[in-house]
mmCIF file of C-alpha atoms and ligand atoms in Angstrom:
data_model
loop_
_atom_site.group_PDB
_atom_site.id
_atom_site.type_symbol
_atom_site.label_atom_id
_atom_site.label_comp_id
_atom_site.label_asym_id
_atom_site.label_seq_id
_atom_site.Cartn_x
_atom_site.Cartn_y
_atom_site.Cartn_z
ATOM 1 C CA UNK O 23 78.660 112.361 120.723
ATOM 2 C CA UNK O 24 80.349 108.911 120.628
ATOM 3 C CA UNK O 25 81.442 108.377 117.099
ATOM 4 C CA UNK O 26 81.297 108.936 113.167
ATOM 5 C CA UNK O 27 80.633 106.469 111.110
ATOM 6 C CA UNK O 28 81.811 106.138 107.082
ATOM 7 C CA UNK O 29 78.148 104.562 106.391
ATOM 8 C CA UNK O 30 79.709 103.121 102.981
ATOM 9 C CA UNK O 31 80.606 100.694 104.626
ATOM 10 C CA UNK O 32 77.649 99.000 105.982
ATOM 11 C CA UNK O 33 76.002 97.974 102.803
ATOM 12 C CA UNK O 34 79.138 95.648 102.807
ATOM 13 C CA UNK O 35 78.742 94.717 106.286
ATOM 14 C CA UNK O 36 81.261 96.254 107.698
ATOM 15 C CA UNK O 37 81.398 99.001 110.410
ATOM 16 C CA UNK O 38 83.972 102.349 109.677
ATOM 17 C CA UNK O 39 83.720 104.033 113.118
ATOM 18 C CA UNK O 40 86.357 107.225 114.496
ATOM 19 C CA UNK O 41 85.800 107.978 117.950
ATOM 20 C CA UNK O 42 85.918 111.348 119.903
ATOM 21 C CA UNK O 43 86.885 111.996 123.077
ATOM 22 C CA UNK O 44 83.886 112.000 124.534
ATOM 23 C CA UNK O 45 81.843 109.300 126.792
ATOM 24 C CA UNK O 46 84.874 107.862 128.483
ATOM 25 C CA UNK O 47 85.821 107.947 131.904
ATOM 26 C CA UNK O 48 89.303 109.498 132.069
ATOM 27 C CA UNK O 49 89.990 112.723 133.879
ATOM 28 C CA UNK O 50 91.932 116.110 132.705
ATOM 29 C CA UNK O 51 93.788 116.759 130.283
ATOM 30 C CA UNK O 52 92.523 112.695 129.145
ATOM 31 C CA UNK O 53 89.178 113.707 129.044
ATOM 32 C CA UNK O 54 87.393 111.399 128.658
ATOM 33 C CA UNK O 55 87.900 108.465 126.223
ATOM 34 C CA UNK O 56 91.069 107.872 125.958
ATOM 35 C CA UNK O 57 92.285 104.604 124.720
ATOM 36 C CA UNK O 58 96.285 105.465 124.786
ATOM 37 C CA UNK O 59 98.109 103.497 127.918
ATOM 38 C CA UNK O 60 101.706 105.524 127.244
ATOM 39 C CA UNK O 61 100.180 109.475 127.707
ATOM 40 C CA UNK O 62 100.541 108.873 131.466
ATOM 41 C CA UNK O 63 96.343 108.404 132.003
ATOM 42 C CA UNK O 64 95.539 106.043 134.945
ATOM 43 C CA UNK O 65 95.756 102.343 133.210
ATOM 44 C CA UNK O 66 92.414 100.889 134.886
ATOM 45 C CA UNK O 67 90.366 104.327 133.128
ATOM 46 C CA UNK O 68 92.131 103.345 129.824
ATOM 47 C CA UNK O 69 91.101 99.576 130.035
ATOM 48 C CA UNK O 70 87.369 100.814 130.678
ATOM 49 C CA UNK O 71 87.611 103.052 128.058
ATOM 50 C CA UNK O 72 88.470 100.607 125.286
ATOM 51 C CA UNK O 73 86.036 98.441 126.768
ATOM 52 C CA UNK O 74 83.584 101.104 126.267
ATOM 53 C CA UNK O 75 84.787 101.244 122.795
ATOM 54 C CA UNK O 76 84.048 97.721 122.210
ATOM 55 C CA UNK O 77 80.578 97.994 123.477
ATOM 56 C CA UNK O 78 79.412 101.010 120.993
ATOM 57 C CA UNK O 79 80.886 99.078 118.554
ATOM 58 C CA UNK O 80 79.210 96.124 118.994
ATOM 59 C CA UNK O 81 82.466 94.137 118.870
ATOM 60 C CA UNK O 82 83.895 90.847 119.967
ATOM 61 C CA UNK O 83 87.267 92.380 120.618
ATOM 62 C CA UNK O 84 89.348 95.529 120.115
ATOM 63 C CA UNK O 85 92.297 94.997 118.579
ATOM 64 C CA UNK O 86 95.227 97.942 118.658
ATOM 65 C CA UNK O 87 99.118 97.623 117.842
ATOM 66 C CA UNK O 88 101.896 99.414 119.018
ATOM 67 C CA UNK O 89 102.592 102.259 116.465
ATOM 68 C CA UNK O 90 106.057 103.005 115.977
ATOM 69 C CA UNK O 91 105.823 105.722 112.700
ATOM 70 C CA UNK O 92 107.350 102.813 110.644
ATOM 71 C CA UNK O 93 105.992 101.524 107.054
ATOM 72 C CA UNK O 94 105.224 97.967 108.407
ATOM 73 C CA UNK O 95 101.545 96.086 108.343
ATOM 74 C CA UNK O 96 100.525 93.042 110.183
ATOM 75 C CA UNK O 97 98.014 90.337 109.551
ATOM 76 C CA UNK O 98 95.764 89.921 112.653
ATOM 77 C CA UNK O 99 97.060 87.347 114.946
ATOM 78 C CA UNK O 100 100.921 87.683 114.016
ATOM 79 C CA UNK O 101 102.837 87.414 116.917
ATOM 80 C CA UNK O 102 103.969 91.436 116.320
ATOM 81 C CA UNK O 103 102.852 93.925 117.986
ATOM 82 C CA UNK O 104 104.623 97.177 116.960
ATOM 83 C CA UNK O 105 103.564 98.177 113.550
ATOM 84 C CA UNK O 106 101.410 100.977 112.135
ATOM 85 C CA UNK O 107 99.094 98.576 109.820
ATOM 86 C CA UNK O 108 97.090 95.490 110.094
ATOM 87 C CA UNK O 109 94.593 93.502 108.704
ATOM 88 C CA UNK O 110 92.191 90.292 109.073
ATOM 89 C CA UNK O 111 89.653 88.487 107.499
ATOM 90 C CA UNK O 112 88.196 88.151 111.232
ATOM 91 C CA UNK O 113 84.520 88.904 111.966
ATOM 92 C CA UNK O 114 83.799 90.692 115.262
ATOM 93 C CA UNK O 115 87.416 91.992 115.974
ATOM 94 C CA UNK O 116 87.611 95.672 115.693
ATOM 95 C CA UNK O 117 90.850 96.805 114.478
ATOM 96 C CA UNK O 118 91.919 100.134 115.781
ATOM 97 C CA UNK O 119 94.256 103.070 115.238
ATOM 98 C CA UNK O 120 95.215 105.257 117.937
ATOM 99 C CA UNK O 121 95.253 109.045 116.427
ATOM 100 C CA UNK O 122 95.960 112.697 117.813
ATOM 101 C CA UNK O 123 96.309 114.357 114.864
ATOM 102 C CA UNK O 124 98.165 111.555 112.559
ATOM 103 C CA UNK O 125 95.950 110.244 109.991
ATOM 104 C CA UNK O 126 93.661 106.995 110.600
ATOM 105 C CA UNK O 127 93.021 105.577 107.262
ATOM 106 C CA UNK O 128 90.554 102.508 106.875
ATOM 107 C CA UNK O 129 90.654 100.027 104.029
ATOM 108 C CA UNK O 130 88.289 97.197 102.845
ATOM 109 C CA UNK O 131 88.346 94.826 99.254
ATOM 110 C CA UNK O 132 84.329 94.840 99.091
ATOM 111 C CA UNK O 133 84.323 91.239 97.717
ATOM 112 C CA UNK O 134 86.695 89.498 99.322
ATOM 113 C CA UNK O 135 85.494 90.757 103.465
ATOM 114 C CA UNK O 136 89.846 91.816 103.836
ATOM 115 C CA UNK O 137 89.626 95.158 106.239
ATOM 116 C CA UNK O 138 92.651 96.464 107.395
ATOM 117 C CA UNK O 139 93.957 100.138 108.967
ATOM 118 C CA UNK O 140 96.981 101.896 108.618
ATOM 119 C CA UNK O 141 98.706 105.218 111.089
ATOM 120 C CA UNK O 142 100.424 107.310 109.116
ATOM 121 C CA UNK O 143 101.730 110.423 110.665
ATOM 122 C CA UNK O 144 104.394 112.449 108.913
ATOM 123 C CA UNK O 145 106.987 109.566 109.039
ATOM 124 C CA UNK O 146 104.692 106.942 108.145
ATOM 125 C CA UNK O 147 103.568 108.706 105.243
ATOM 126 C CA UNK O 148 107.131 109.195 103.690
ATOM 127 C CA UNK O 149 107.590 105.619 104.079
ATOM 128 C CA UNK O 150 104.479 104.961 102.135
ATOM 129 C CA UNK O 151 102.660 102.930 104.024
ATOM 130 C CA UNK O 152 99.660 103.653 101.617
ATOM 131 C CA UNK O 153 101.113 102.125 99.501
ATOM 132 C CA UNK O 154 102.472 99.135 101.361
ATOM 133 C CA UNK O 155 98.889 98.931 102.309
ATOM 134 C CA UNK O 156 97.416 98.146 98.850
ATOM 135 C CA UNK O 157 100.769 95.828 97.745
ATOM 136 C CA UNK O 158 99.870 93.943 100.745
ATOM 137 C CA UNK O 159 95.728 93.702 100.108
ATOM 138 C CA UNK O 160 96.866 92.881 96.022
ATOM 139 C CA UNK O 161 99.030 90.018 97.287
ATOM 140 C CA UNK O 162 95.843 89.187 99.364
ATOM 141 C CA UNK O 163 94.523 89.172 96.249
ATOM 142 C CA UNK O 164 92.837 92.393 96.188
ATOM 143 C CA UNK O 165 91.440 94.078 92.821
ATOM 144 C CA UNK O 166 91.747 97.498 93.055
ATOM 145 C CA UNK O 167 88.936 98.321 91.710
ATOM 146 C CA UNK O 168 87.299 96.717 94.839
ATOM 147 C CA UNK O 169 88.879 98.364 97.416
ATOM 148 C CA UNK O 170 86.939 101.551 99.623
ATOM 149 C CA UNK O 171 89.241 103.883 101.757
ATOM 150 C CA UNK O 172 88.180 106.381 104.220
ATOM 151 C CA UNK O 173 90.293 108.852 105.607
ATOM 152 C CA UNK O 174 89.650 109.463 109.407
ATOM 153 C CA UNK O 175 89.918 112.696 111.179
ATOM 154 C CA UNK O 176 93.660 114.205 111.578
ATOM 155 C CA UNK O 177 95.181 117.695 111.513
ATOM 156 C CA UNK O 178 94.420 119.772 107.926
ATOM 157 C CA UNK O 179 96.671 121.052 105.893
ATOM 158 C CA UNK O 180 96.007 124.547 107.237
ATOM 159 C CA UNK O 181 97.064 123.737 110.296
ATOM 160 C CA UNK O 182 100.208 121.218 109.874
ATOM 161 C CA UNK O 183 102.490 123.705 110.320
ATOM 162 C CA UNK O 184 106.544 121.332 109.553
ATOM 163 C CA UNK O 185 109.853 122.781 109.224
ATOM 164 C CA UNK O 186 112.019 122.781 106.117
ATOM 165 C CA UNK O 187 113.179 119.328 106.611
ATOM 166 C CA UNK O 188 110.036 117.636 107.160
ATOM 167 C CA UNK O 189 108.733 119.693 104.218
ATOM 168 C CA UNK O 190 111.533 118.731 101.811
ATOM 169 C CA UNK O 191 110.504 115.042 102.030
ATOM 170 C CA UNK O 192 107.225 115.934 100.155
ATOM 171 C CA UNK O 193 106.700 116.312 96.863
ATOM 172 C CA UNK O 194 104.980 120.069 96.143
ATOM 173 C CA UNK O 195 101.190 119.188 95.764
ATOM 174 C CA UNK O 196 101.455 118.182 99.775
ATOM 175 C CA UNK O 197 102.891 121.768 100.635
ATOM 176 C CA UNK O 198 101.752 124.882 101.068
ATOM 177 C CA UNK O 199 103.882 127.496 101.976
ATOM 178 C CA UNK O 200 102.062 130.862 103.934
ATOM 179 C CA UNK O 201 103.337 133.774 105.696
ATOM 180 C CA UNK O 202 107.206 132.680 105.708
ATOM 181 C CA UNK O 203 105.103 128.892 107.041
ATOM 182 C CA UNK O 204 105.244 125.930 105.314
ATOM 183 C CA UNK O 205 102.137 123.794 105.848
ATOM 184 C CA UNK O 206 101.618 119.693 104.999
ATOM 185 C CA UNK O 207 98.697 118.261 104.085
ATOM 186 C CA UNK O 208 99.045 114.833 104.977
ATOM 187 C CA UNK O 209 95.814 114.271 103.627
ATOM 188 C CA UNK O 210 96.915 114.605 99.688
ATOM 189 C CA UNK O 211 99.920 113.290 100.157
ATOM 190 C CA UNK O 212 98.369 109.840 100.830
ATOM 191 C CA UNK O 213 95.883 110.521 98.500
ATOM 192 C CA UNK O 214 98.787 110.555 96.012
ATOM 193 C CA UNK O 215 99.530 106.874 96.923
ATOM 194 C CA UNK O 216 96.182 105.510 96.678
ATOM 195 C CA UNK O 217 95.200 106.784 93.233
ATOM 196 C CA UNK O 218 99.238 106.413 92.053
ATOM 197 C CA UNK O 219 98.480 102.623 93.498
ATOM 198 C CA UNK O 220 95.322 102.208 91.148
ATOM 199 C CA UNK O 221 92.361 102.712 94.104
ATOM 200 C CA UNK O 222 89.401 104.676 92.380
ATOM 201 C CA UNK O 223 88.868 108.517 93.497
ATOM 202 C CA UNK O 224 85.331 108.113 94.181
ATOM 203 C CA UNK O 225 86.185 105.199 96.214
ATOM 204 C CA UNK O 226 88.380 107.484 98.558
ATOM 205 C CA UNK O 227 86.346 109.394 101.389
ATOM 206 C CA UNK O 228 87.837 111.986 103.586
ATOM 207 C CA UNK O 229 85.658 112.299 106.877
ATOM 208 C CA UNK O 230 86.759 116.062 106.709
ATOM 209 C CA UNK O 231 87.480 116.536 110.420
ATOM 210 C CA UNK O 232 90.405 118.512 111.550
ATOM 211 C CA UNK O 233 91.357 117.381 114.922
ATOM 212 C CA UNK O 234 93.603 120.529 115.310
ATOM 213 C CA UNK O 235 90.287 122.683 115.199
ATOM 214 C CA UNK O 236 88.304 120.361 116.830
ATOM 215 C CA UNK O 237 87.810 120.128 120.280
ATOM 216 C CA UNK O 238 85.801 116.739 119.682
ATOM 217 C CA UNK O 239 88.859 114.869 119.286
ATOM 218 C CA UNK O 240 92.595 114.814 120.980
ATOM 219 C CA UNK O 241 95.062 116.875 119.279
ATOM 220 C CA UNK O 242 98.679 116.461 120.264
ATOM 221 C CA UNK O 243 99.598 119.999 118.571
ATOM 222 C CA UNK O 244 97.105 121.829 120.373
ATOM 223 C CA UNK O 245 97.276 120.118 123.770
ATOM 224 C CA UNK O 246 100.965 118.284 124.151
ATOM 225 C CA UNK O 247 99.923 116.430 126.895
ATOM 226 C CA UNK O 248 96.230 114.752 126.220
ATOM 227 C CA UNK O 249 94.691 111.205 125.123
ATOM 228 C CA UNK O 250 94.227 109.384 121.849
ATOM 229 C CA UNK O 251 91.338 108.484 120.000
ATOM 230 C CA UNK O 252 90.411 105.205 118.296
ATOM 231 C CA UNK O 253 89.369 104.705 114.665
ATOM 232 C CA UNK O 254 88.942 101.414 112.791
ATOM 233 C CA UNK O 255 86.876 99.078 111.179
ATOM 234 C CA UNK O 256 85.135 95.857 112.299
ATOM 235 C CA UNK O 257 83.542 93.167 110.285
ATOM 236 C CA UNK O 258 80.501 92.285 111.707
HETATM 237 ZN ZN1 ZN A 597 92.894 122.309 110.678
#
């Protein structure tokens, strides 16, 4: 174990990597790579972890933000550091997304080398911060038409179990209600975005990993207190 890789992304030389939790060096319930320094995990096994990171991914430099559930997206080397989104031209710096259940997504214009990732949990998503995501690569000068998106592992829609108000943010195709429970599938609902924002269906990839079901990966549901894993992309 180590990591998945969205191999689409190669051929454009790019690497699309989502950790587990595995082949770190932090102890229980952080076992073992976790790359989160506010889950209460000893700092120094955190550092080694991301450095650890940065070596299977062959990168100059990991670069993470401080996620705060909002809508807003940096460029690499903004003097910001909480935000859920950012992006860089930048060869060799691996931007990452801390995830434990919230949904990683990677993006990358093919032609023009722009990579960027995005958090969005429940909050995030309501914002739209898909959608900020591709206003922000089209300013870039994006064409939609060029742009691949892969959808890192999070917690399904059979398993997002959110109360009535959470629910009532979301349009219907993103609930499912079960058994007097209402389920959310984050998943579709940023799906929505990305087609209703012109990106290409067969450009979108799901990695199809529930991190809910999977013991692979952190899951805040299932575990409250654990780590975080790392997803992102690097230009290499
Ligand atoms: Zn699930």
């Amino acid at each position: 174990m180590g990591f998945i890789e969205d191999k689409r992304f190669i051929q454009y030389g790019a690497r699309c990597l989502f950790f587990d939790r595995h082949e770190g060096v932090s102890d229980n319930p952080f076992d073992s790579l976790n790359v989160s320094f506010n889950v209460g995990d000893n700092p120094s096994n955190v550092k080694n972890n991301i450095e650890i990171v940065r070596q299977l991914a062959n990168a100059d430099k990991i670069f993470t933000i401080n996620q705060v559930h909002s809508d807003l997206i940096i460029k690499y080397g903004d003097n910001i550091k909480d935000a859920d989104g950012v992006y860089t031209k930048e060869k060799g710096v691996f931007l990452g997304i801390r995830f434990a259940d919230c949904v990683p997504i990677v993006f990358m214009d093919i032609k023009q080398k722009i990579i960027m990732v995005v958090h969005a949990g429940w909050k995030g998503t309501h914002l739209g911060i898909a959608e900020k995501a591709c206003e922000i690569l089209f300013d870039e000068g994006c064409n939609p038409d060029n742009i691949l998106v892969s959808i890192g592992p999070h917690i399904c829609k059979n398993c997002y179990e959110v109360k009535e108000d959470v629910a009532s943010k979301f349009g219907s195709c993103s609930i499912k209600k079960k058994d007097g429970k209402i389920f959310l599938d984050l998943e579709k609902a940023n799906i929505v975005q990305l087609e209703g924002m012109g990106i290409k269906k067969e450009n979108i990839e799901s990695m199809g990993i529930c991190t809910y079901e999977n013991r692979d990966f952190f899951s805040y549901r299932r575990d409250k207190k654990c780590g975080r894993n790392i997803g992102g992309i690097l230009l290499v």
